[in-house]
């Protein structure tokens, strides 16, 4: 998989891809992540990528010219399944959507900034718009990192234990059961006896029951 992320502040995402599971995935060549600075595609001598909104009002808008130049350049070298724009009014990111995206080969993520991007970018250059929740961020960078993380960890070979992602919340329409580690007792707070019993079948049964209970309590509408 190859993910090309276009942004005016790519540095904001560097740390997300330089540690832990994502770093390992990149080092193992399971995914290639390219952070692209939109300023490299500015078409005027001042290297501008944004301008005032037509009609007035506060906030700058990312211009279509550098974005089009950047996307065209990428497309001249690679084929892409999707050109995604991170947007608060896009399709809400869910595990189901992450699963779908994990089957793609290559995609571009465009991060907006300031007031967003010229609407013509969204109309003509973008194939999918994704939101990470009903709140507004300063830019699409953190959202792009969230989206990429949720997709990359699903790629075969990224997680050490191949079945690990399958037992996470949402994957099977259920919330994950509680987990515990040493010590078995802390300040009188005990780990449920069943988990210390060594009886695998009973433990699996208990975990499933806990999942059902949690889903009912916390996400009763999960499967609707
Ligand atoms: N004026 C826009 C918000 C712009 S926020 C509006 O009211 O809808 C600046 C940029 O941050 C956006 O262009 C988008 O790329 C990103 N962004 C903000 N909130 C986001 C969210 N919840 N999900 C995904 N991207 C978001």
mmCIF file of N, CA and C in Angstrom, residues 5 9 11 18 24 32 38 44 61 65 98 102 105 114 133-135 138 146 166-167 170 177 202 218 220:
data_model
loop_
_atom_site.group_PDB
_atom_site.id
_atom_site.type_symbol
_atom_site.label_atom_id
_atom_site.label_comp_id
_atom_site.label_asym_id
_atom_site.label_seq_id
_atom_site.Cartn_x
_atom_site.Cartn_y
_atom_site.Cartn_z
ATOM 1 N N UNK A 5 0.295 11.852 1.288
ATOM 2 C CA UNK A 5 -0.477 12.846 2.055
ATOM 3 C C UNK A 5 0.009 14.249 1.698
ATOM 4 N N UNK A 9 1.530 21.683 6.227
ATOM 5 C CA UNK A 9 2.415 21.465 7.386
ATOM 6 C C UNK A 9 2.656 19.962 7.591
ATOM 7 N N UNK A 11 5.108 18.448 8.593
ATOM 8 C CA UNK A 11 5.871 18.155 9.821
ATOM 9 C C UNK A 11 4.938 17.704 10.948
ATOM 10 N N UNK A 18 6.608 7.882 12.781
ATOM 11 C CA UNK A 18 7.990 7.574 13.136
ATOM 12 C C UNK A 18 8.149 6.791 14.422
ATOM 13 N N UNK A 24 7.161 0.506 12.334
ATOM 14 C CA UNK A 24 7.525 -0.881 12.006
ATOM 15 C C UNK A 24 6.932 -1.292 10.657
ATOM 16 N N UNK A 32 3.978 2.343 2.301
ATOM 17 C CA UNK A 32 4.876 3.472 2.039
ATOM 18 C C UNK A 32 4.048 4.728 2.289
ATOM 19 N N UNK A 38 2.661 20.947 0.128
ATOM 20 C CA UNK A 38 1.930 21.615 -0.960
ATOM 21 C C UNK A 38 2.698 22.819 -1.500
ATOM 22 N N UNK A 44 3.255 30.611 -8.031
ATOM 23 C CA UNK A 44 3.760 31.985 -8.169
ATOM 24 C C UNK A 44 5.094 32.137 -7.449
ATOM 25 N N UNK A 61 -8.115 30.512 2.316
ATOM 26 C CA UNK A 61 -8.589 29.313 1.620
ATOM 27 C C UNK A 61 -7.437 28.760 0.777
ATOM 28 N N UNK A 65 -4.891 25.876 -7.723
ATOM 29 C CA UNK A 65 -3.757 25.653 -8.646
ATOM 30 C C UNK A 65 -2.655 24.748 -8.075
ATOM 31 N N UNK A 98 -12.531 1.912 7.482
ATOM 32 C CA UNK A 98 -11.099 1.577 7.557
ATOM 33 C C UNK A 98 -10.841 0.217 6.929
ATOM 34 N N UNK A 102 -8.438 -0.470 3.718
ATOM 35 C CA UNK A 102 -7.251 -1.329 3.877
ATOM 36 C C UNK A 102 -7.090 -2.279 2.692
ATOM 37 N N UNK A 105 -4.858 -0.248 -2.957
ATOM 38 C CA UNK A 105 -3.423 -0.278 -3.222
ATOM 39 C C UNK A 105 -2.776 1.055 -2.871
ATOM 40 N N UNK A 114 -6.636 26.214 7.522
ATOM 41 C CA UNK A 114 -7.340 27.495 7.598
ATOM 42 C C UNK A 114 -8.839 27.277 7.423
ATOM 43 N N UNK A 133 -14.910 13.001 12.901
ATOM 44 C CA UNK A 133 -15.877 13.254 13.963
ATOM 45 C C UNK A 133 -16.516 14.619 13.802
ATOM 46 N N UNK A 134 -17.614 14.818 14.489
ATOM 47 C CA UNK A 134 -18.346 16.082 14.363
ATOM 48 C C UNK A 134 -17.759 17.164 15.256
ATOM 49 N N UNK A 135 -16.556 17.584 14.918
ATOM 50 C CA UNK A 135 -15.886 18.703 15.578
ATOM 51 C C UNK A 135 -14.902 19.239 14.557
ATOM 52 N N UNK A 138 -7.916 22.300 13.382
ATOM 53 C CA UNK A 138 -7.263 23.417 12.688
ATOM 54 C C UNK A 138 -6.823 23.037 11.290
ATOM 55 N N UNK A 146 -4.842 9.939 11.883
ATOM 56 C CA UNK A 146 -5.813 9.016 12.500
ATOM 57 C C UNK A 146 -6.311 8.014 11.460
ATOM 58 N N UNK A 166 -8.521 -8.396 14.843
ATOM 59 C CA UNK A 166 -9.860 -8.985 14.773
ATOM 60 C C UNK A 166 -10.560 -8.957 16.123
ATOM 61 N N UNK A 167 -9.777 -8.974 17.204
ATOM 62 C CA UNK A 167 -10.406 -8.993 18.527
ATOM 63 C C UNK A 167 -10.586 -7.581 19.085
ATOM 64 N N UNK A 170 -15.330 -3.076 17.556
ATOM 65 C CA UNK A 170 -15.993 -2.729 16.285
ATOM 66 C C UNK A 170 -15.770 -3.749 15.182
ATOM 67 N N UNK A 177 -13.686 -6.867 25.140
ATOM 68 C CA UNK A 177 -13.833 -7.130 26.574
ATOM 69 C C UNK A 177 -12.716 -6.451 27.354
ATOM 70 N N UNK A 202 -13.579 -21.518 28.988
ATOM 71 C CA UNK A 202 -14.372 -20.669 29.897
ATOM 72 C C UNK A 202 -13.976 -19.203 29.771
ATOM 73 N N UNK A 218 -22.651 0.410 26.198
ATOM 74 C CA UNK A 218 -21.936 1.579 25.666
ATOM 75 C C UNK A 218 -22.245 1.951 24.231
ATOM 76 N N UNK A 220 -25.218 0.625 22.172
ATOM 77 C CA UNK A 220 -26.378 -0.226 21.859
ATOM 78 C C UNK A 220 -26.789 -0.167 20.381
#
